[in-house]
């Protein structure tokens, strides 16, 4: 069995973002730290758990982005993935999921993956498109927001549980090859083991070239990034911790809440 | 009219769900701008369907569409798109919508914008607004290659006037059978939590509490109030600190207490969806840019491990009549 996990590296959420009104994109502080998208970490863990049940399974990782992305790919290999592939894209700007999914589908073409896993969305863009689009381009079925998955090699199918609104569930079987976009809560991602860290150190991450003309397609673009609008008054309490605590008690008391 | 908008109805067992009228409202806004024709499409297996207000209805009927599958819905969408040649396709951003909408966009090789929260009309074109970066930023998108598929957040557009004149209903019999998907069935979650549902004060823990032991702080804070309950963000539940029946948000509970206190919660749109109707919202977060502050009446920029004990001390002082 061959599994591909598509991952994205995202800025740590407490890193400072600045919005430059002149630019169509948000800038991160120079010292911003980056991490694997949390949902993708769950996807890597799901792949590792399948391999534990089906020994001999190969797990590949692929990611699109600038040089820094290698660190996230390496982290997945430290968790236990077998091989890493990097599609270099140097710009820190909006790259449409339509283009990303075309790059990944192109990458998959002759590699015969039985199962492709992604996170349900990325923490920064929150679009949730790249996974289902990749599946559609490859002509394979997909399920989004997956809370449980099991492979049945004999039946060549993937059993999935999808989470629906208000916590309801939908169960189904998808014919392999298939793609699942996993939701958090499906598992607890493991920490790298020392032996995997050592192995990952000596494994090369392969850079894959692609047809640059794929980047020219005119899909939707982000024209502007703005501070989110505010829905409530938003009184910010000032002073020392104790002063704020006293002020909060007073405010709640005035509103007969305490 | 050569601009065409197609919406895909949100349905359950052939019944059109109310969010469909929000899609129509969104279509009417865009349609007013481009002077578009608007058609609603209903995939299903329903021989008799009532007309809907404000748009013609195209029913795509096939036994294989008796229940939702991404495969079935995308085939129905493609069939309808072939007929209607839409410039824009509007779908609800629900667990069904986000499952198949991006697939439809890819198969039509169009553009796609998901979880749209608003539309802005300016200098001769339309911008689509959506939230990102943990809710901290909004982004304005411009359409690209057509058709443009958008998914619209439930609640973002007030429902279209259901008194408007009903449109025509047209049936198209199709032979759509999912071939990659089988054995589909559903379960209804039984996650009742009467304490949380009836609470007047909800103290909610997020990933920011850091560790299970800090749940004690949340409990002690809750004990300062009458009729209080504790709840959590999805991450707090994923981490096993709380049961899933205490999760607030899109895939959890919707609560509207007198007071909601968010402790170490970033304020993603999926969480806000579950608590935005609370009367008063207080947030404690150490990140001054956290999105939750945009949805709060009282903002406390503090480390919760320091602030909550200080607040509890304050409440005890009053309780013991020392103030
Ligand atoms: C389909 C789908 C459905 C979803 N449904 C839901 C849902 O129903 N409910 C839900 O909650 N989420 C839901 N989510 C997840 C949602 O997008 C967010 O990931 C989640 O709400 C984040 O939880 P959080 O705020 O606890 O964690 P984080 O986003 O990690 O935020 C933690 C916050 O704590 C702050 N913090 C850290 N340490 C401290 C400290 N010591 N003191 C004070 N503050 C601190 C940080 O500044 C940060 O703002 C869903 C996601 C998807 C894709």
GROMACS .gro file of N, CA and C in nm, chain B residues 42 44-51 57-61 83 168-174:
model
   66
  300UNK      N    1  -3.192   2.137  -0.750
  300UNK     CA    2  -3.217   2.044  -0.640
  300UNK      C    3  -3.182   1.902  -0.685
  302UNK      N    4  -3.179   1.516  -0.624
  302UNK     CA    5  -3.255   1.431  -0.535
  302UNK      C    6  -3.328   1.321  -0.609
  303UNK      N    7  -3.423   1.264  -0.539
  303UNK     CA    8  -3.505   1.161  -0.600
  303UNK      C    9  -3.648   1.187  -0.558
  304UNK      N   10  -3.697   1.306  -0.595
  304UNK     CA   11  -3.827   1.352  -0.550
  304UNK      C   12  -3.913   1.390  -0.669
  305UNK      N   13  -4.012   1.309  -0.701
  305UNK     CA   14  -4.095   1.336  -0.817
  305UNK      C   15  -4.180   1.462  -0.804
  306UNK      N   16  -4.218   1.499  -0.681
  306UNK     CA   17  -4.301   1.619  -0.663
  306UNK      C   18  -4.230   1.717  -0.573
  307UNK      N   19  -4.202   1.832  -0.626
  307UNK     CA   20  -4.136   1.932  -0.544
  307UNK      C   21  -4.211   2.063  -0.556
  308UNK      N   22  -4.228   2.131  -0.442
  308UNK     CA   23  -4.292   2.261  -0.446
  308UNK      C   24  -4.198   2.363  -0.510
  309UNK      N   25  -4.257   2.461  -0.575
  309UNK     CA   26  -4.177   2.570  -0.631
  309UNK      C   27  -4.115   2.648  -0.516
  315UNK      N   28  -3.673   2.654  -1.039
  315UNK     CA   29  -3.610   2.538  -0.975
  315UNK      C   30  -3.589   2.429  -1.079
  316UNK      N   31  -3.469   2.379  -1.087
  316UNK     CA   32  -3.439   2.267  -1.174
  316UNK      C   33  -3.412   2.145  -1.085
  317UNK      N   34  -3.500   2.046  -1.093
  317UNK     CA   35  -3.485   1.927  -1.010
  317UNK      C   36  -3.413   1.821  -1.091
  318UNK      N   37  -3.299   1.777  -1.041
  318UNK     CA   38  -3.226   1.669  -1.109
  318UNK      C   39  -3.262   1.541  -1.035
  319UNK      N   40  -3.336   1.456  -1.099
  319UNK     CA   41  -3.389   1.337  -1.034
  319UNK      C   42  -3.316   1.211  -1.077
  341UNK      N   43  -2.635   2.258  -1.858
  341UNK     CA   44  -2.764   2.310  -1.904
  341UNK      C   45  -2.771   2.463  -1.886
  426UNK      N   46  -4.078   2.874  -1.161
  426UNK     CA   47  -4.123   2.751  -1.226
  426UNK      C   48  -4.042   2.632  -1.177
  427UNK      N   49  -4.101   2.514  -1.190
  427UNK     CA   50  -4.028   2.393  -1.154
  427UNK      C   51  -4.010   2.308  -1.279
  428UNK      N   52  -3.887   2.265  -1.301
  428UNK     CA   53  -3.859   2.182  -1.417
  428UNK      C   54  -3.787   2.057  -1.368
  429UNK      N   55  -3.820   1.944  -1.427
  429UNK     CA   56  -3.758   1.819  -1.385
  429UNK      C   57  -3.664   1.769  -1.493
  430UNK      N   58  -3.553   1.715  -1.448
  430UNK     CA   59  -3.463   1.652  -1.542
  430UNK      C   60  -3.434   1.514  -1.487
  431UNK      N   61  -3.473   1.411  -1.562
  431UNK     CA   62  -3.444   1.277  -1.513
  431UNK      C   63  -3.305   1.236  -1.558
  432UNK      N   64  -3.227   1.189  -1.462
  432UNK     CA   65  -3.089   1.157  -1.494
  432UNK      C   66  -3.060   1.016  -1.447
   0.00000   0.00000   0.00000
